[in-house]
Amino acid sequence: MDLHALTIAKAQKLLASGKISSVELTRSLLDRVHQYDDRIGAFITVDDDQALSQAKVADEIIAKGDQAPFTGIPIALKDLLCTQGVKTTCGSKILGNFVPQYDATVVEKLKKENAVLIGKTNLDEFGMGSSTENSAFHLTRNPWNEAYVPGGSSGGSAAAVAARFCCGSLGTDTGGSIRQPASHCGVVGLKPTYGRVSRFGLVSYASSLDQIGPITRDVTDAALMMNLICGNDPKDSTSAKVDVPDFTQALGQFEKNSLKGMKAGIPKEYLGVEGIDPEVVTMFEQATKILESLGVEIVEISLPHTQYVVATYYIIAPCEASSNLARFDGVRYGIRDYSSQDLIEMYKKTKSQGFGPEVQRRILIGTYALSAGYYDAYYGRASQVRTLIMEDFSRAFDQCDFILSPVAPTPAFKIGENTGDPLTMYLSDIFTLSANMAGVPGISVPAGVTAAGLPMGIQMMGKRFDEMSLLRAGFGFERALDNGIDNKTAFPVL
Ligand code: GLN
């Protein structure tokens, strides 16, 4: 049996029945990481000893029959999530030596169930990017074709699932960073509603947009991970006090009623966007037909402020980032320049050496846009447009249960292809950014492969706190496609 190919759901069954042990499963995944991750670069930190000792404890718990759903399941974590005693770099030189004293709430939840934490995954520095090329440490390559990017910023987390280095992973999504790499790597990614998952211990990029969510092999696993990570947390004042359903019930709803009665809205502004790849358009049309065949009614909707989404996001996110990143000053965390003669010089040198070019660019944009005299013209104005974007969504949801779109206008691009052109890189976020600005959930589900063999996903965005509809429709779609993406062709080294 290929242990590394197991989904979370299958691993749970095999662990519970005693057919496999968590130590065996963890070893097999670690072996793979050591065999192939030189080529893929999914991880920044892998701690075999910690993972194996967690697996051993998990096996003892399972032997007593006291296990929780994630006991013994190996999970990888984006290196933007604080892990007590384990280096947390955020993909940045400035935190290259940072070892947190506490766990993020989501990490605590995994530990409480005795999950196995297999390692910390690579990312664009502080989550800023769409290709994982902005990591201060190394590139991550797409397991489907190593000449291509895995997407980003959670590219390491998506590549780790696609390359079968873990059963599932956690990523974070500020403007698409879970959904877009999931799409480019042929796996499932879910950005929950803002407030669904505690951000405590997630190093902030843009606090009003950031959310943590699962990246998994299939929709069932996404539901299982949602059951674990969601819920109110007094340590995060933006975390919502709403009930957490059993998300796996969404899957049963599909089995009972197919998708009859559901309405999907297709924004008329989306398919006309400049630069959309014809293969993405064809994939999207086919996906729409599949959903129709399952009983979904397709309606045309309008999100009239779509043309302002990228500009608005790239004011709001850098403004919040410039404020959040001010704390990395060489005094409290991470590296410090010791050659300086005075405090200001030390700040300047530490930041110049510690932050990479994309992060510096965003700090400059954000600081400029927030400065006296400019605030109203930029941040103030962008916040007003954000309200209009939110209103577009509420109006659209009067007509449909979820909004259907491609995840990204193009499949994964070649490594280095867009690095010299930040604007093209920013434009590639066009379909994912609005869910963060409106605070609504979005899921990315594999939907096809290009002629060149690169995966593409479709996105479904739902009403606030209605992840259930996304999981139900996503599960139905996945079933109909019969895992249409042939995962066996992934990662030719297999
Ligand atoms: N690509 C977007 C950015 O660079 C989104 C990143 C994210 O979701 N963390 O800001």
Coordinates of N, CA and C in Angstrom, one line a residue, residues 175 205 209 273 304-320 362 365-366 368-369 375-387 389 422-434 437:
G175 N -5.5 37.0 -0.2 CA -6.1 37.5 -1.4 C -6.2 36.3 -2.4
Y205 N -0.3 39.6 7.9 CA 0.0 40.3 6.7 C -1.0 41.5 6.6
L209 N -8.0 40.9 6.2 CA -8.2 40.0 5.0 C -7.7 38.6 5.3
V273 N -12.3 39.2 -18.6 CA -11.1 39.9 -18.1 C -9.9 39.7 -19.1
P304 N -20.4 44.5 -10.4 CA -20.0 45.7 -11.2 C -18.7 46.3 -10.8
H305 N -18.3 46.1 -9.6 CA -17.0 46.8 -9.2 C -15.8 45.9 -9.4
T306 N -15.9 44.8 -10.2 CA -14.8 43.9 -10.4 C -13.5 44.7 -10.9
Q307 N -13.7 45.7 -11.8 CA -12.6 46.3 -12.4 C -11.7 47.1 -11.3
Y308 N -12.3 47.3 -10.2 CA -11.6 48.1 -9.1 C -10.9 47.2 -8.1
V309 N -11.2 45.9 -8.2 CA -10.8 44.9 -7.2 C -9.3 44.9 -6.9
V310 N -8.5 44.8 -8.0 CA -7.1 44.6 -7.9 C -6.5 45.9 -7.3
A311 N -6.9 47.1 -7.8 CA -6.4 48.3 -7.3 C -6.7 48.5 -5.9
T312 N -7.9 48.2 -5.5 CA -8.4 48.4 -4.1 C -7.6 47.5 -3.1
Y313 N -7.4 46.3 -3.6 CA -6.7 45.3 -2.7 C -5.2 45.8 -2.5
Y314 N -4.6 46.2 -3.6 CA -3.2 46.6 -3.6 C -3.0 48.0 -2.9
I315 N -4.0 48.6 -2.4 CA -3.9 49.7 -1.5 C -4.1 49.2 -0.1
I316 N -5.2 48.5 0.1 CA -5.6 48.0 1.5 C -4.5 47.1 2.1
A317 N -4.2 46.1 1.3 CA -3.2 45.1 1.8 C -1.9 45.7 2.2
P318 N -1.2 46.5 1.3 CA 0.0 47.1 1.7 C -0.1 48.0 2.9
C319 N -1.2 48.8 3.0 CA -1.4 49.7 4.1 C -1.3 48.9 5.4
E320 N -2.1 47.8 5.5 CA -2.2 47.0 6.7 C -0.8 46.3 6.9
R362 N 6.0 46.8 -0.7 CA 4.7 46.9 -0.1 C 4.7 47.8 1.1
I365 N 4.7 51.3 -0.4 CA 3.4 51.7 -0.9 C 2.4 52.0 0.3
G366 N 2.4 51.1 1.3 CA 1.5 51.2 2.4 C 1.8 52.5 3.3
Y368 N 3.3 55.2 2.3 CA 3.0 56.3 1.5 C 1.5 56.6 1.6
A369 N 0.7 55.5 1.3 CA -0.7 55.7 1.2 C -1.4 56.0 2.6
Y375 N -3.9 59.8 3.2 CA -4.8 58.8 3.8 C -6.2 58.8 3.1
D376 N -6.8 60.0 3.1 CA -8.1 60.0 2.5 C -8.2 59.6 1.1
A377 N -7.2 60.1 0.3 CA -7.2 59.8 -1.1 C -6.9 58.4 -1.4
Y378 N -6.2 57.7 -0.5 CA -5.9 56.3 -0.8 C -6.6 55.3 0.1
Y379 N -6.2 55.2 1.3 CA -6.8 54.1 2.2 C -8.3 54.4 2.4
G380 N -8.6 55.7 2.6 CA -10.0 56.0 2.8 C -10.8 55.7 1.6
R381 N -10.4 56.1 0.5 CA -11.1 55.8 -0.8 C -11.2 54.3 -1.0
A382 N -10.1 53.6 -0.8 CA -10.1 52.1 -1.0 C -11.1 51.5 -0.1
S383 N -11.2 51.9 1.1 CA -12.1 51.3 2.0 C -13.6 51.5 1.6
Q384 N -13.8 52.7 1.0 CA -15.2 53.0 0.4 C -15.5 52.0 -0.7
V385 N -14.5 51.8 -1.6 CA -14.7 50.9 -2.7 C -14.9 49.5 -2.2
R386 N -14.1 49.2 -1.1 CA -14.3 47.8 -0.6 C -15.8 47.6 -0.1
T387 N -16.4 48.6 0.4 CA -17.8 48.5 0.8 C -18.7 48.3 -0.4
I389 N -17.7 46.7 -3.1 CA -17.5 45.4 -3.5 C -18.3 44.4 -2.7
P422 N 5.8 42.9 -11.5 CA 4.8 42.8 -10.3 C 3.4 43.1 -10.8
L423 N 3.2 44.0 -11.7 CA 1.8 44.2 -12.1 C 1.0 43.0 -12.7
T424 N 1.7 42.3 -13.6 CA 1.1 41.1 -14.1 C 0.8 40.1 -13.0
M425 N 1.8 40.0 -12.1 CA 1.6 39.1 -10.9 C 0.4 39.5 -10.1
Y426 N 0.2 40.8 -9.9 CA -0.9 41.3 -9.1 C -2.2 41.0 -9.9
L427 N -2.2 41.2 -11.2 CA -3.5 41.0 -12.0 C -3.9 39.5 -11.9
S428 N -3.0 38.6 -11.7 CA -3.4 37.2 -11.7 C -4.3 36.9 -10.5
D429 N -4.4 37.8 -9.5 CA -5.3 37.6 -8.4 C -6.7 38.0 -8.6
I430 N -7.1 38.4 -9.8 CA -8.4 39.1 -10.0 C -9.6 38.3 -9.5
F431 N -9.6 37.0 -9.6 CA -10.8 36.2 -9.2 C -10.8 35.9 -7.8
T432 N -9.7 35.9 -7.1 CA -9.7 35.5 -5.7 C -9.7 36.6 -4.7
L433 N -9.3 37.8 -5.0 CA -9.2 38.9 -4.1 C -10.5 39.3 -3.4
S434 N -11.6 39.3 -4.3 CA -12.8 39.9 -3.7 C -13.4 39.1 -2.6
M437 N -12.0 40.6 0.4 CA -12.5 41.9 0.7 C -13.9 41.9 1.2

